[in-house]
Structure formats: C-alpha cells, structure tokens
C-alpha cells in the first residue's frame, strides 16, 4: 500500500474499536480490532490507528481522510451517562417527558417499566410564553423570568439546556430569543433548540429528541474535539468525517451541533455494508444482521438500498416493543436494535428465567474469557463453550483467552438456574438468537413480506457466529458472510456518501396549497444542505436531491412520506400520495381530503476517496483446512466434529459441505449440517440449505 490519499475508518463500539485502512484506487484494505477504552474512547482509537497503519505499512501522512462512527452516544442514553441536562419549556408543559403519549406499550403488564426521562423533574422549568399553532404570538416571552429559571438550573450543576417551546416548529422566534439571552449570560452552558433539532409537530417527540441532543452534546463536543486534535497530532493530515444515522457522512462542526444525528451511526454503517455486499453478491433483498459486543441490529435492504425512516426509539426498555423507548425524530436507516451482543451479561431474572442483556460487560472488564476480571457469563463465553469460537485464534491469536474463567462463569449461571452447564451455555446463545429472530419477524411482517424472500447477511464480530441459527429460526435459506465481516460497519462507512436531511413544517390542505411557498421552502432547504455539504469536500455537482413530504388524509393521526413529483402541482401530488398510500394500505378512503404536514429534503453527494472495491489479504497457497473441533448444533442436539477453514485460503468457487467453521482474524462464520457453502467472486461466503 503506497501513495496518497488513503482512507481510514474508525468505528468505536462498546467492546471493540474496528479500524480499516483502505486504498480506493485498487480496493486493498487492512483491518484491525482494538479493545475499546471506555474511560477515554479516543485513546483506544488512536492506539488502534497506530497499529493498523503499522500493519498496513503506511505512514500517517498518507491518510487523506478519516471516517468515524461510534455507539458511544447511544450507550450514554442507554446507560444514562450523559450530561446533567435541564429543560426549559412553555408554562404548563414541564411534565411532557413523563406524560409522553399517555399509553402503555404492554397494556396488561402490571409491572411495566416506562422509559425514564433524561431530565429529572427538578431540572424541568417553565417559561411564560405561548405561540398559536400557526406561529402567531399569544403570550409574549418573559425573558428575565426565563433567565432566572435557567440561573437556578446552572446553580444546581446543569451543564446542558434543552429549550422546547410549544409550536416553535411554526415560529422559532421565542426559542431563539431566550437562547441568545442564555448564551450571553451563561457562556459555558450547552444549548439545544427544538426548532433547530426537530422542527416538527408532536410535542413529546420533539421534546424527547431535543433533550436527547442536549444530553449527549457536551460529551460529543469534548470527544470530537479531542479526537480531531489527537489525529492531527499523530501526523494524519486528512479531515475527520462522521457517520450519520441516515447513512451519510458529515463534518465535525455539524456533528457537534446536532450529535443526536449520530445515535445510530454505527448500525447505519452496518446496514450500508449489508446493502453494498448484497449488491456485490447479486442479492436484491437482504436482511442485514450486525452484531457486535454490546448490541445487535437488523436492517431491511430492498432493491439494494436500506430503508430510511424519519424517527426511531432509543434505549428501549423491552427488546423490540414499540413505545418502550425514547422517541428520536431524525432521519435514520430503519433499524431494529436489541441490547444483546457478545458482551451481553446472562443472569437469572426475578422470575427465575434466563435473561440475556441489555447490560453488557463492555470492554472493561469484558466477558469472563477475556481474563480481565469479568466473572459473569456472557454471550461470548457461551459461544466459546459451544465450540463456535477458537480460544487459540481469538482476534487471530492476538488476544489470550481464559477458558477456565468461562467455565467458572457458566457454572455459576447454571447453578443459579438449576440446570447443567452445557444447557446454560446453549440457553444463552439461543435466547439471543430468538430475540433477533423475533425482531426480524416483526420488521418483515410490517412490510407485508415473508422472511424466505430475504438472504441474511451477517457483519460484526458476533454476527457471523449467530447468523446461521438466527436464519434457521426465521426459515431463511441463504446466509452470507462477506469478507471483513467483523469490521463490516467500518467498511460500509468508507463507501458512504455525504448526506444532509432537512425538514420544515408545512401545514396546508392539498387543495388550494401555496405551491410557490413549498418551492421556496425546498429551495431554502437545498441551500442550507449545500452549505453543510461544502466543508465535507463532497462532489456537489454529482449530488442527488430528493424532495419529500409528510402527508395524510385530514383527520388522520399519522403521515405517509411521499416523494414529490416535478412539476409540483395539485394533480401530480395527489397521484403520488394516493400511490404511496395504496402501496401501504391497499386502498384509499373515498372522498377524503388530503393535507401536507411537513416538507423534507435529502441531499447526498459522492465523497472523494470512497472506493467501490474491497481486496483483503489472502492466503491462496496456505492449507485451507486448519483442522477439526467439536461444535454444538441445535439441529443435531449435540456436539459434532466440524471442519475448520481459513476463509482467506479458500479459492473462489470452492464448495464446502456443512457443518463447517470459517475463521478469520475478526470473526468466525458458523455453518450447520445440511448446508452448502460457496465462496463468491467478491470473497463472500454464501451458505444455502437446499
């Protein structure tokens, strides 16, 4: 690898930091996994950067750009480890975070746990002001009284302030006025405005999103500034770009302004990798399954592109149950996420059953087998005991594994559950698989599809280990493990474009709508988007602009996001809306009037250095068959002697009959009995049950 510029991808997860150095000219890439350093995540990223550059034989000055994604901010929400945050809202609305949507996500659960607000009640304060739904002022803002409330919050140690006034999506004047006054008087206070972060209807969702941004913003500002300075000090001249939840990249300033956009950055990159590898393998419909050390994610990829939604829930209390998390109104790759990864802790629940996650052992101390002081059984420990992982080849042999610690941890779990150690180990593995399969069933059914239409494509350190058994539960007959699967998210973000999504309120009936005003809003959004894109160095001339609108029939409580036609006329828009509505619900209500709710604009542009090829080091002259070991398979109900292969010593087109284990430095792909595995030209392994 020589010359410049090279691209460096850094994906910080809860357990490992994945790094990839990539040459876009010929596709050659080198991968490294470094243990995440929770006390200072940048430290692990920088050490990993040094190691991956050393392994690739390149100098820091050859790196033309650094692309970064992280689950740190999501984990801060889940673990409630963000900044001390206050909320300033319209008088009478201080309890909006607890009132929420006034419904239970499980109607008959007497012990239901609702999401805990990020802002405790004493730190929620009210301002005397009121806007009407059209944005007109009903009660003028009392700036001095509001400042007095903020002063009390600062005196109590509040570090970040969310400002969310009623109907500010229609008119931001009051939010901006108090923000200016607060910024002048309290210069060290971080401020987030709902009119900047989520200018949309629905008070609770808007407040939740703004509070989440405020909660993680000080952490993001400090972390990104330190990382940028550290990379520069290490001799890397290239700019730092951040992966967004929408599947695109942005620059550091935009990420600091609205870090809530980064909450699903790692998972979004995994979905992009799933789409990219799926296209290379000739698969149109892919269920992208990304499982790391802390969380597992699923994304549906139709026609080669991951689905994008305009809202999701973070930090869910109950697996994949809608309504059990914090609503976040941002553009995001549509994901299903559960708190179960390789480091997820298994324990006996209060009901005496086996529970896995969402608590994670993280990188410190990590699973018991890491030998770093962890004593609780985790998914990785169970996978090791079942024979899925090779204790002598963990991270390519770079990490020493303590098998005795695993046996002790699983023994303790088995005693607590009153079962044998082997049964406890498989129970941990199976519970995680069932959680993922259940989430996938829901996601696929909601779109009127069936699982057998999809191929399961696995990335992440633990994804290929669990993919085969998850697919069996779903009835999916094709499982794909791409090259570099253990760092799939990092590879995905190196291929990502720059992207900006903007939304603006536009509450108007379709009949008689002012389309000139709509065009003006779209034009303003595009100008703002280009201003954000410009610092990324993206090819603005090659940009793709998508104009969309949230629309519904008058009287409905939910909207359909519709691609806007050109030219923008009542007849064209009506046709587009009805087609989108029928695609979801099969029919349209006769005689119902249509209305706009909001206008959206998405702009994406190619990034320089985003190569379209991937070539990992191969061992074509080495012996592909490394040996055999005992591996547990549920279909057989017992341990089976299983061939173990070096996947990078396999030639394209070779066919392997299951059961089989394919090892690489960053992950292990498990294929069960009755499968036929074939190495595709792009280096992916396709396993099928005929």
XYZ file of C-alpha atoms in Angstrom:
690
model
C 0.000 0.000 0.000
C 1.618 3.264 -1.045
C 0.805 6.758 -2.171
C -1.978 9.062 -1.006
C -4.649 9.656 -0.158
C -5.784 6.599 1.788
C -8.978 6.366 3.797
C -9.092 5.356 7.457
C -12.313 4.110 9.032
C -12.752 4.042 12.821
C -15.856 2.516 14.397
C -15.917 2.641 18.199
C -18.218 0.046 19.680
C -18.976 -0.798 23.275
C -16.462 -3.643 23.289
C -14.109 -3.268 20.317
C -12.930 -0.408 18.142
C -12.761 -1.519 14.497
C -10.280 0.122 12.135
C -9.858 -0.264 8.386
C -7.213 1.374 6.187
C -8.401 1.387 2.568
C -6.813 2.342 -0.723
C -9.657 3.487 -3.029
C -7.515 3.059 -6.131
C -7.219 -0.726 -6.004
C -9.515 -1.613 -3.104
C -6.797 -3.073 -0.894
C -7.650 -2.919 2.801
C -6.188 -3.879 6.168
C -8.346 -4.485 9.265
C -7.513 -4.173 12.956
C -9.619 -4.635 16.106
C -8.588 -2.787 19.252
C -10.271 -3.108 22.650
C -12.391 -0.025 23.339
C -11.157 2.134 26.229
C -14.353 3.303 27.990
C -12.557 5.811 30.243
C -11.216 7.615 27.159
C -12.552 6.146 23.862
C -10.165 8.258 21.797
C -7.218 6.510 23.434
C -8.227 3.114 22.064
C -8.994 4.658 18.666
C -5.555 6.258 18.474
C -3.752 3.110 19.587
C -5.734 1.148 17.012
C -4.846 3.747 14.380
C -1.171 3.322 15.140
C -1.457 -0.451 14.909
C -3.477 -0.590 11.691
C -1.092 1.843 9.967
C 1.838 -0.223 11.155
C 0.193 -3.411 9.922
C -0.558 -1.842 6.538
C 2.977 -0.470 6.238
C 1.879 3.111 5.610
C 2.714 6.442 7.224
C 0.169 8.779 8.878
C 0.730 11.476 6.244
C -0.624 9.098 3.581
C -4.110 9.179 5.131
C -6.280 11.593 3.155
C -9.431 11.291 5.260
C -10.721 9.683 8.445
C -14.319 8.427 8.664
C -15.699 7.761 12.118
C -18.766 6.132 13.651
C -19.488 5.365 17.263
C -22.140 3.820 19.515
C -20.836 5.831 22.465
C -23.675 8.332 22.385
C -26.320 5.621 22.105
C -24.721 3.803 25.014
C -24.724 7.058 27.013
C -28.520 7.181 26.574
C -28.995 3.515 27.413
C -26.775 3.683 30.485
C -27.890 7.215 31.465
C -24.320 8.539 31.455
C -24.829 11.833 29.637
C -24.540 15.434 30.840
C -26.592 16.972 33.638
C -29.387 18.329 31.469
C -32.179 20.820 32.067
C -35.341 21.531 30.073
C -36.939 24.931 29.571
C -40.426 24.686 28.130
C -43.707 26.567 27.834
C -45.607 27.126 31.091
C -47.790 24.099 31.793
C -45.678 21.611 29.819
C -42.903 20.682 32.274
C -44.256 17.147 32.631
C -44.380 16.397 28.907
C -41.483 13.919 29.186
C -43.427 11.788 31.682
C -46.895 12.245 30.228
C -45.376 11.151 26.917
C -48.035 9.584 24.666
C -50.297 8.521 27.537
C -50.286 4.864 26.601
C -48.629 1.682 27.768
C -46.631 -0.391 25.343
C -47.880 -3.541 27.120
C -51.459 -2.983 28.225
C -51.750 -5.803 30.750
C -48.255 -5.732 32.270
C -48.746 -4.814 35.918
C -45.001 -4.345 36.394
C -44.385 -2.278 33.283
C -41.341 -0.014 33.272
C -41.714 3.092 31.160
C -38.654 4.894 29.775
C -37.161 7.130 32.447
C -36.872 10.797 31.396
C -33.349 12.042 30.748
C -34.192 15.199 32.709
C -35.335 14.766 36.336
C -38.370 16.778 37.449
C -36.436 19.430 39.460
C -34.450 20.329 36.340
C -37.522 20.942 34.184
C -38.519 24.600 34.253
C -41.237 26.687 32.616
C -41.170 29.966 30.705
C -44.035 32.400 30.397
C -44.730 32.443 26.644
C -47.215 30.961 24.165
C -47.453 30.568 20.413
C -50.522 29.519 18.460
C -50.336 26.527 16.077
C -49.828 28.904 13.150
C -46.847 30.510 14.911
C -48.564 33.741 15.930
C -47.702 35.083 19.390
C -50.425 34.687 22.018
C -48.272 35.434 25.086
C -45.008 37.313 24.696
C -41.869 35.733 26.094
C -40.820 36.947 29.552
C -37.056 36.791 29.023
C -35.987 37.864 32.530
C -38.226 35.330 34.278
C -36.943 32.576 31.981
C -33.343 33.618 32.661
C -33.998 33.376 36.389
C -35.160 29.780 35.940
C -32.051 28.963 33.924
C -29.840 30.608 36.557
C -31.259 28.260 39.192
C -30.540 25.264 36.962
C -26.950 26.387 36.397
C -26.570 26.857 40.147
C -27.660 23.243 40.632
C -24.982 21.984 38.257
C -26.865 21.702 34.978
C -24.373 21.582 32.087
C -26.681 21.449 29.069
C -30.050 23.019 28.364
C -32.817 21.870 26.027
C -35.286 24.577 25.001
C -38.588 23.320 23.643
C -41.484 25.772 23.379
C -44.989 24.978 22.199
C -45.408 25.302 18.402
C -41.859 26.553 17.862
C -41.731 24.445 14.680
C -44.066 27.057 13.181
C -42.164 30.056 14.551
C -38.776 29.826 16.314
C -38.750 33.458 17.476
C -39.181 32.768 21.213
C -36.688 29.889 21.322
C -34.063 31.936 19.524
C -34.640 34.970 21.740
C -34.148 33.091 25.005
C -31.241 31.095 23.545
C -29.436 34.334 22.687
C -30.022 35.717 26.181
C -28.917 32.472 27.869
C -25.803 32.184 25.687
C -24.791 35.736 26.593
C -25.220 35.246 30.350
C -24.100 31.602 30.697
C -21.347 31.144 28.172
C -20.340 27.651 29.325
C -23.860 26.233 29.074
C -24.550 23.989 26.064
C -27.861 24.898 24.388
C -30.126 22.844 22.094
C -33.242 24.321 20.437
C -36.116 22.156 19.267
C -36.624 24.495 16.291
C -33.095 23.589 15.150
C -33.022 19.905 16.092
C -36.553 18.694 15.269
C -38.822 21.410 13.795
C -41.843 19.114 13.519
C -45.259 18.675 15.103
C -45.870 16.395 18.104
C -44.728 17.993 21.323
C -43.472 14.943 23.216
C -41.413 13.508 20.358
C -39.900 16.932 19.629
C -39.041 17.469 23.300
C -37.599 13.965 23.609
C -35.336 14.499 20.594
C -34.138 17.906 21.770
C -33.456 16.649 25.292
C -31.508 13.681 23.896
C -29.383 16.072 21.845
C -28.732 18.244 24.888
C -27.964 15.171 26.997
C -25.144 13.957 24.735
C -23.942 17.250 23.242
C -21.270 18.153 25.858
C -19.902 14.615 25.618
C -19.863 14.837 21.814
C -18.212 18.262 21.729
C -15.380 17.257 24.058
C -14.872 13.863 22.484
C -14.859 15.017 18.849
C -12.574 17.954 19.599
C -10.075 15.731 21.398
C -10.178 13.080 18.678
C -9.689 15.632 15.902
C -6.723 17.194 17.707
C -5.200 13.809 18.515
C -5.428 12.608 14.914
C -3.781 15.810 13.736
C -1.037 15.468 16.363
C -0.373 11.906 15.215
C 0.533 13.241 11.773
C -2.685 12.486 9.874
C -3.430 15.464 7.599
C -6.831 14.278 6.345
C -10.108 15.703 7.613
C -12.359 13.913 10.123
C -15.855 12.978 8.929
C -18.657 11.468 10.972
C -21.144 8.785 10.025
C -24.764 9.855 10.477
C -27.805 7.750 11.276
C -29.203 8.499 7.797
C -26.419 6.521 6.124
C -24.346 9.545 5.081
C -21.323 11.494 6.274
C -20.917 14.971 7.708
C -18.143 17.183 9.075
C -17.195 17.769 12.706
C -18.957 21.122 13.184
C -22.325 19.716 12.124
C -21.813 16.667 14.327
C -21.089 18.901 17.336
C -24.188 21.000 16.637
C -26.596 18.064 16.480
C -24.942 14.873 17.760
C -28.377 13.276 18.056
C -27.956 12.633 14.324
C -25.133 10.215 15.188
C -27.094 7.982 17.572
C -27.410 5.176 15.021
C -24.194 5.893 13.137
C -22.572 2.508 13.708
C -25.704 0.482 12.914
C -26.389 2.656 9.850
C -22.904 1.865 8.576
C -23.632 -1.812 9.115
C -26.781 -1.504 7.010
C -24.797 0.257 4.272
C -22.290 -2.598 4.356
C -25.145 -5.080 4.085
C -26.526 -3.248 1.053
C -23.102 -2.893 -0.579
C -22.067 -6.511 -0.086
C -25.555 -7.667 -1.049
C -25.328 -5.840 -4.368
C -21.879 -7.381 -4.971
C -23.350 -10.836 -4.309
C -26.260 -10.195 -6.685
C -28.866 -10.131 -3.895
C -31.709 -7.599 -4.137
C -33.316 -8.314 -0.769
C -31.057 -8.605 2.225
C -31.668 -8.752 5.945
C -28.532 -7.016 7.222
C -27.647 -8.516 10.604
C -24.926 -6.670 12.530
C -23.982 -7.994 15.959
C -21.072 -6.595 17.913
C -20.029 -6.764 21.522
C -22.825 -4.665 23.026
C -25.812 -4.566 20.659
C -27.310 -6.392 17.704
C -29.050 -4.656 14.811
C -31.225 -5.639 11.848
C -31.946 -3.609 8.711
C -34.058 -4.466 5.673
C -32.423 -3.817 2.320
C -34.807 -3.755 -0.651
C -33.591 -3.216 -4.217
C -30.041 -2.695 -2.994
C -30.791 0.229 -0.641
C -31.511 0.216 3.113
C -34.877 1.647 4.106
C -34.831 5.129 5.668
C -37.268 6.257 8.349
C -37.763 9.656 9.972
C -37.816 8.593 13.568
C -36.852 5.722 15.834
C -36.740 4.806 19.504
C -33.559 4.777 21.540
C -32.856 2.929 24.790
C -35.899 0.656 24.695
C -36.943 -0.933 27.972
C -38.338 -4.086 26.354
C -36.487 -5.662 23.449
C -38.252 -4.658 20.225
C -41.534 -3.428 21.718
C -42.578 -0.165 20.131
C -43.318 2.546 22.673
C -40.836 1.281 25.243
C -38.042 3.656 24.226
C -37.273 7.345 23.827
C -38.632 8.711 20.514
C -35.981 10.417 18.385
C -37.135 12.403 15.320
C -34.209 12.203 12.915
C -33.603 10.683 9.509
C -32.218 7.219 10.107
C -31.648 3.943 8.361
C -34.601 1.875 9.548
C -33.205 -0.443 12.207
C -34.345 -2.941 14.778
C -31.966 -2.985 17.726
C -31.718 -5.046 20.901
C -29.254 -4.833 23.757
C -27.634 -8.171 23.044
C -24.085 -8.588 21.799
C -21.069 -10.718 22.522
C -20.521 -8.946 25.833
C -24.160 -9.091 26.985
C -24.435 -10.492 30.509
C -26.576 -13.564 31.181
C -28.300 -13.882 34.541
C -31.270 -15.361 36.349
C -34.245 -12.981 36.154
C -36.577 -12.187 39.037
C -38.972 -14.780 37.605
C -36.301 -17.474 37.648
C -35.819 -17.496 33.874
C -32.699 -16.865 31.818
C -32.209 -13.233 30.821
C -29.501 -12.046 28.433
C -28.708 -8.313 28.273
C -29.235 -5.441 27.919
C -26.438 -5.000 30.498
C -23.051 -5.500 28.870
C -19.638 -6.305 30.258
C -18.260 -3.843 27.684
C -14.538 -3.729 27.049
C -13.623 -3.449 30.750
C -13.796 -5.972 32.281
C -15.364 -7.669 29.254
C -16.548 -11.292 29.079
C -15.070 -13.681 31.616
C -12.971 -15.343 28.917
C -11.040 -12.086 28.334
C -9.265 -12.646 31.641
C -9.677 -9.030 32.719
C -11.625 -9.631 35.896
C -15.082 -10.337 34.481
C -16.919 -13.021 36.459
C -20.392 -13.013 34.896
C -21.263 -15.269 31.973
C -21.742 -13.521 28.640
C -22.740 -14.475 25.104
C -19.071 -14.724 24.087
C -18.426 -17.129 26.946
C -21.344 -19.294 25.813
C -20.134 -19.248 22.193
C -16.668 -20.318 23.310
C -18.063 -23.209 25.373
C -20.199 -24.380 22.438
C -17.149 -24.636 20.189
C -18.122 -21.744 17.914
C -15.001 -19.776 18.851
C -11.380 -20.886 18.889
C -9.651 -19.954 22.137
C -6.266 -20.137 20.398
C -7.318 -17.945 17.462
C -9.291 -15.130 19.109
C -8.628 -11.964 17.068
C -6.224 -14.039 15.010
C -4.410 -15.171 18.141
C -3.693 -11.606 19.290
C -5.865 -11.987 22.389
C -5.299 -14.612 25.068
C -8.472 -16.344 26.242
C -9.077 -17.673 29.756
C -11.133 -20.843 29.252
C -11.172 -21.626 32.987
C -12.834 -18.266 33.707
C -15.523 -19.077 31.124
C -16.227 -22.443 32.744
C -16.482 -20.831 36.170
C -18.835 -18.100 34.924
C -21.122 -20.551 33.126
C -21.008 -22.843 36.152
C -22.255 -20.017 38.348
C -25.063 -19.243 35.914
C -26.030 -22.910 35.677
C -26.212 -23.171 39.473
C -28.418 -20.085 39.680
C -30.763 -21.526 37.049
C -30.669 -25.077 38.396
C -29.533 -26.619 35.106
C -26.377 -28.198 33.718
C -23.531 -26.032 32.463
C -23.909 -27.192 28.848
C -27.606 -26.402 28.882
C -26.950 -22.979 30.368
C -24.404 -22.231 27.639
C -26.708 -23.121 24.798
C -29.577 -21.319 26.527
C -27.613 -18.059 26.437
C -26.839 -18.494 22.738
C -30.408 -19.491 21.910
C -32.091 -16.660 23.832
C -30.080 -14.079 21.891
C -30.932 -15.769 18.592
C -34.626 -15.901 19.413
C -34.625 -12.218 20.368
C -33.135 -11.315 16.997
C -35.404 -13.666 15.058
C -38.460 -12.259 16.817
C -37.424 -8.710 15.972
C -36.840 -9.690 12.341
C -40.264 -11.351 12.060
C -41.970 -8.165 13.220
C -39.953 -5.895 10.888
C -40.565 -8.080 7.839
C -44.266 -8.648 8.550
C -44.874 -4.897 8.911
C -43.858 -4.533 5.273
C -46.059 -7.338 4.000
C -43.083 -9.581 3.246
C -42.012 -13.039 4.356
C -38.537 -13.948 5.677
C -37.837 -16.527 2.969
C -37.699 -13.697 0.390
C -34.515 -12.411 2.048
C -30.938 -13.537 2.451
C -29.391 -12.960 5.874
C -26.112 -11.053 5.576
C -24.038 -11.049 8.749
C -21.488 -8.481 9.898
C -19.943 -7.533 13.232
C -17.688 -9.634 15.407
C -20.541 -11.831 16.679
C -22.920 -11.625 13.689
C -21.437 -14.490 11.629
C -21.309 -16.670 14.765
C -25.066 -16.358 15.321
C -26.352 -15.833 11.767
C -26.875 -19.485 10.859
C -29.046 -20.249 13.881
C -30.978 -16.972 13.536
C -31.692 -17.852 9.888
C -32.910 -21.326 10.882
C -35.388 -19.787 13.303
C -36.653 -17.443 10.570
C -36.885 -20.038 7.826
C -34.297 -18.139 5.765
C -32.395 -20.488 3.467
C -29.470 -18.254 2.420
C -26.842 -16.799 4.749
C -23.992 -14.587 3.532
C -20.784 -13.751 5.361
C -18.900 -11.011 3.465
C -15.132 -10.543 3.613
C -14.048 -8.478 6.586
C -17.409 -9.175 8.232
C -16.025 -8.480 11.702
C -15.435 -4.863 10.647
C -18.409 -4.626 8.281
C -19.705 -1.331 9.664
C -16.309 0.292 9.185
C -16.134 -0.907 5.587
C -19.671 0.364 4.981
C -18.931 3.892 6.116
C -15.836 4.098 3.919
C -18.197 3.624 0.968
C -20.776 6.164 2.218
C -21.675 9.486 0.532
C -22.071 12.798 2.321
C -25.721 13.401 3.203
C -27.923 16.098 4.713
C -31.599 15.761 5.675
C -33.777 18.746 6.499
C -37.434 19.103 7.489
C -39.773 22.107 7.744
C -43.369 22.456 8.872
C -45.878 22.975 6.041
C -49.389 22.568 7.389
C -51.755 23.068 4.466
C -54.590 21.292 2.693
C -53.587 19.940 -0.705
C -56.486 21.728 -2.371
C -55.513 25.375 -2.503
C -51.973 24.802 -1.208
C -49.457 27.533 -1.969
C -47.004 25.591 -4.127
C -44.839 28.651 -4.599
C -44.277 28.669 -0.833
C -43.479 24.940 -0.932
C -40.931 25.525 -3.715
C -39.378 28.327 -1.663
C -39.067 26.029 1.363
C -37.429 23.329 -0.755
C -35.037 25.900 -2.253
C -34.070 27.176 1.208
C -33.539 23.608 2.428
C -31.314 22.815 -0.547
C -29.236 25.949 0.008
C -28.787 25.081 3.693
C -27.907 21.489 2.781
C -25.264 22.594 0.293
C -23.760 24.890 2.941
C -23.437 21.842 5.220
C -22.104 19.616 2.414
C -19.441 22.050 1.229
C -16.981 21.535 4.128
C -17.028 17.765 3.540
C -15.446 18.183 0.093
C -18.200 16.075 -1.457
C -18.896 16.311 -5.183
C -21.809 18.766 -5.040
C -22.152 18.695 -8.840
C -22.923 14.971 -8.609
C -25.467 15.379 -5.813
C -28.770 13.550 -5.661
C -31.647 15.633 -4.308
C -34.836 14.010 -3.026
C -37.882 16.131 -2.287
C -40.408 14.516 0.016
C -43.463 15.462 2.015
C -45.217 14.056 5.067
C -48.880 13.851 4.072
C -52.113 12.361 5.370
C -55.846 12.446 4.964
C -57.323 15.229 7.082
C -58.333 13.783 10.443
C -55.719 11.042 10.491
C -53.069 10.930 13.216
C -50.167 9.552 11.157
C -48.461 10.570 7.954
C -47.060 8.877 4.865
C -43.760 10.179 3.496
C -44.181 10.717 -0.240
C -41.622 11.502 -2.939
C -42.683 14.775 -4.521
C -43.268 14.931 -8.287
C -41.993 17.543 -10.698
C -43.610 19.869 -11.513
C -45.275 20.411 -8.153
C -48.989 20.604 -8.952
C -52.120 19.529 -7.101
C -52.884 16.749 -9.568
C -49.352 15.378 -9.577
C -49.073 15.448 -5.799
C -52.473 13.773 -5.380
C -51.428 10.960 -7.711
C -48.126 10.476 -5.864
C -49.775 10.445 -2.441
C -52.515 8.008 -3.413
C -49.984 5.635 -4.987
C -47.850 5.682 -1.822
C -50.932 5.228 0.378
C -52.190 2.259 -1.645
C -48.764 0.623 -1.522
C -49.057 0.583 2.269
C -52.789 0.057 2.844
C -54.067 -1.367 -0.487
C -56.874 1.211 -0.807
C -57.688 4.875 -0.303
C -60.746 6.219 1.563
C -63.240 7.689 -0.925
C -63.779 11.441 -0.877
C -61.265 12.162 1.877
C -59.334 15.428 1.727
C -55.518 15.373 1.736
C -53.162 17.653 3.614
C -49.450 18.436 3.860
C -47.826 18.267 7.292
C -44.120 18.793 6.579
C -41.658 19.073 3.714
C -38.411 17.111 3.682
C -35.284 17.377 1.600
C -32.472 14.850 1.354
C -29.222 15.703 -0.425
C -26.436 13.164 -0.897
C -23.186 13.593 -2.814
C -20.237 11.263 -3.531
C -17.246 11.582 -1.218
C -13.739 11.668 -2.660
C -11.854 8.502 -1.775
C -14.979 6.367 -1.390
C -13.760 3.374 -3.374
C -16.032 0.778 -4.907
C -13.757 -2.244 -4.377
C -12.506 -4.240 -1.424
C -9.479 -6.547 -1.501
C -8.355 -8.140 1.761
C -5.079 -10.074 2.177
C -5.469 -13.670 1.039
C -3.548 -16.880 1.722
C -4.121 -18.799 -1.523
C -1.094 -21.061 -1.054
C -1.879 -21.966 2.535
C -3.723 -25.074 3.632
C -7.390 -24.042 3.758
C -8.421 -26.839 6.150
C -6.990 -25.927 9.552
C -8.314 -28.994 11.379
C -11.465 -30.101 13.192
C -13.119 -29.394 16.534
C -16.291 -30.296 18.388
C -19.091 -27.776 17.746
C -22.639 -27.838 19.118
C -25.514 -27.715 16.595
C -29.115 -27.481 17.717
C -30.373 -29.437 14.685
C -28.322 -32.428 15.818
C -28.811 -31.739 19.503
C -25.182 -32.492 20.263
C -21.556 -31.644 19.571
C -20.384 -32.669 16.102
C -16.844 -32.986 14.733
C -16.600 -29.990 12.400
C -14.041 -28.939 9.800
C -12.412 -25.565 10.447
C -11.242 -23.474 7.460
C -9.075 -20.422 6.925
C -11.506 -18.435 4.814
C -8.784 -16.404 3.117
C -7.047 -19.560 1.921
C -10.175 -20.653 0.013
C -10.334 -20.152 -3.754
C -13.340 -18.506 -5.417
C -15.934 -21.069 -6.429
C -14.892 -23.698 -3.883
C -17.810 -25.588 -2.315
C -17.812 -26.770 1.310
C -20.456 -29.011 2.859
C -21.682 -28.229 6.366
C -21.172 -28.398 9.206
C -18.208 -26.071 8.873
C -16.429 -23.230 10.640
C -14.752 -20.435 8.651
C -12.247 -18.434 10.682
C -10.783 -15.013 10.083
C -8.998 -12.657 12.441
C -12.050 -10.519 13.201
C -14.890 -13.049 13.250
C -15.978 -16.669 12.780
C -18.701 -17.913 10.432
C -20.648 -20.975 11.554
C -22.486 -23.170 9.021
C -24.697 -26.026 10.192
C -25.349 -29.560 8.952
C -27.077 -29.868 5.586
C -25.699 -26.607 4.239
C -23.710 -25.999 1.099
C -21.265 -23.102 1.353
C -19.701 -21.489 -1.708
C -17.047 -18.767 -1.986
C -18.303 -15.990 -4.291
C -16.024 -13.929 -6.577
C -16.118 -10.922 -4.217
C -14.878 -13.063 -1.321
C -18.261 -13.528 0.375
C -19.315 -16.969 1.590
C -22.872 -17.935 0.603
C -24.314 -20.799 2.652
C -27.580 -22.344 1.458
C -29.908 -25.095 2.591
C -31.283 -26.829 -0.491
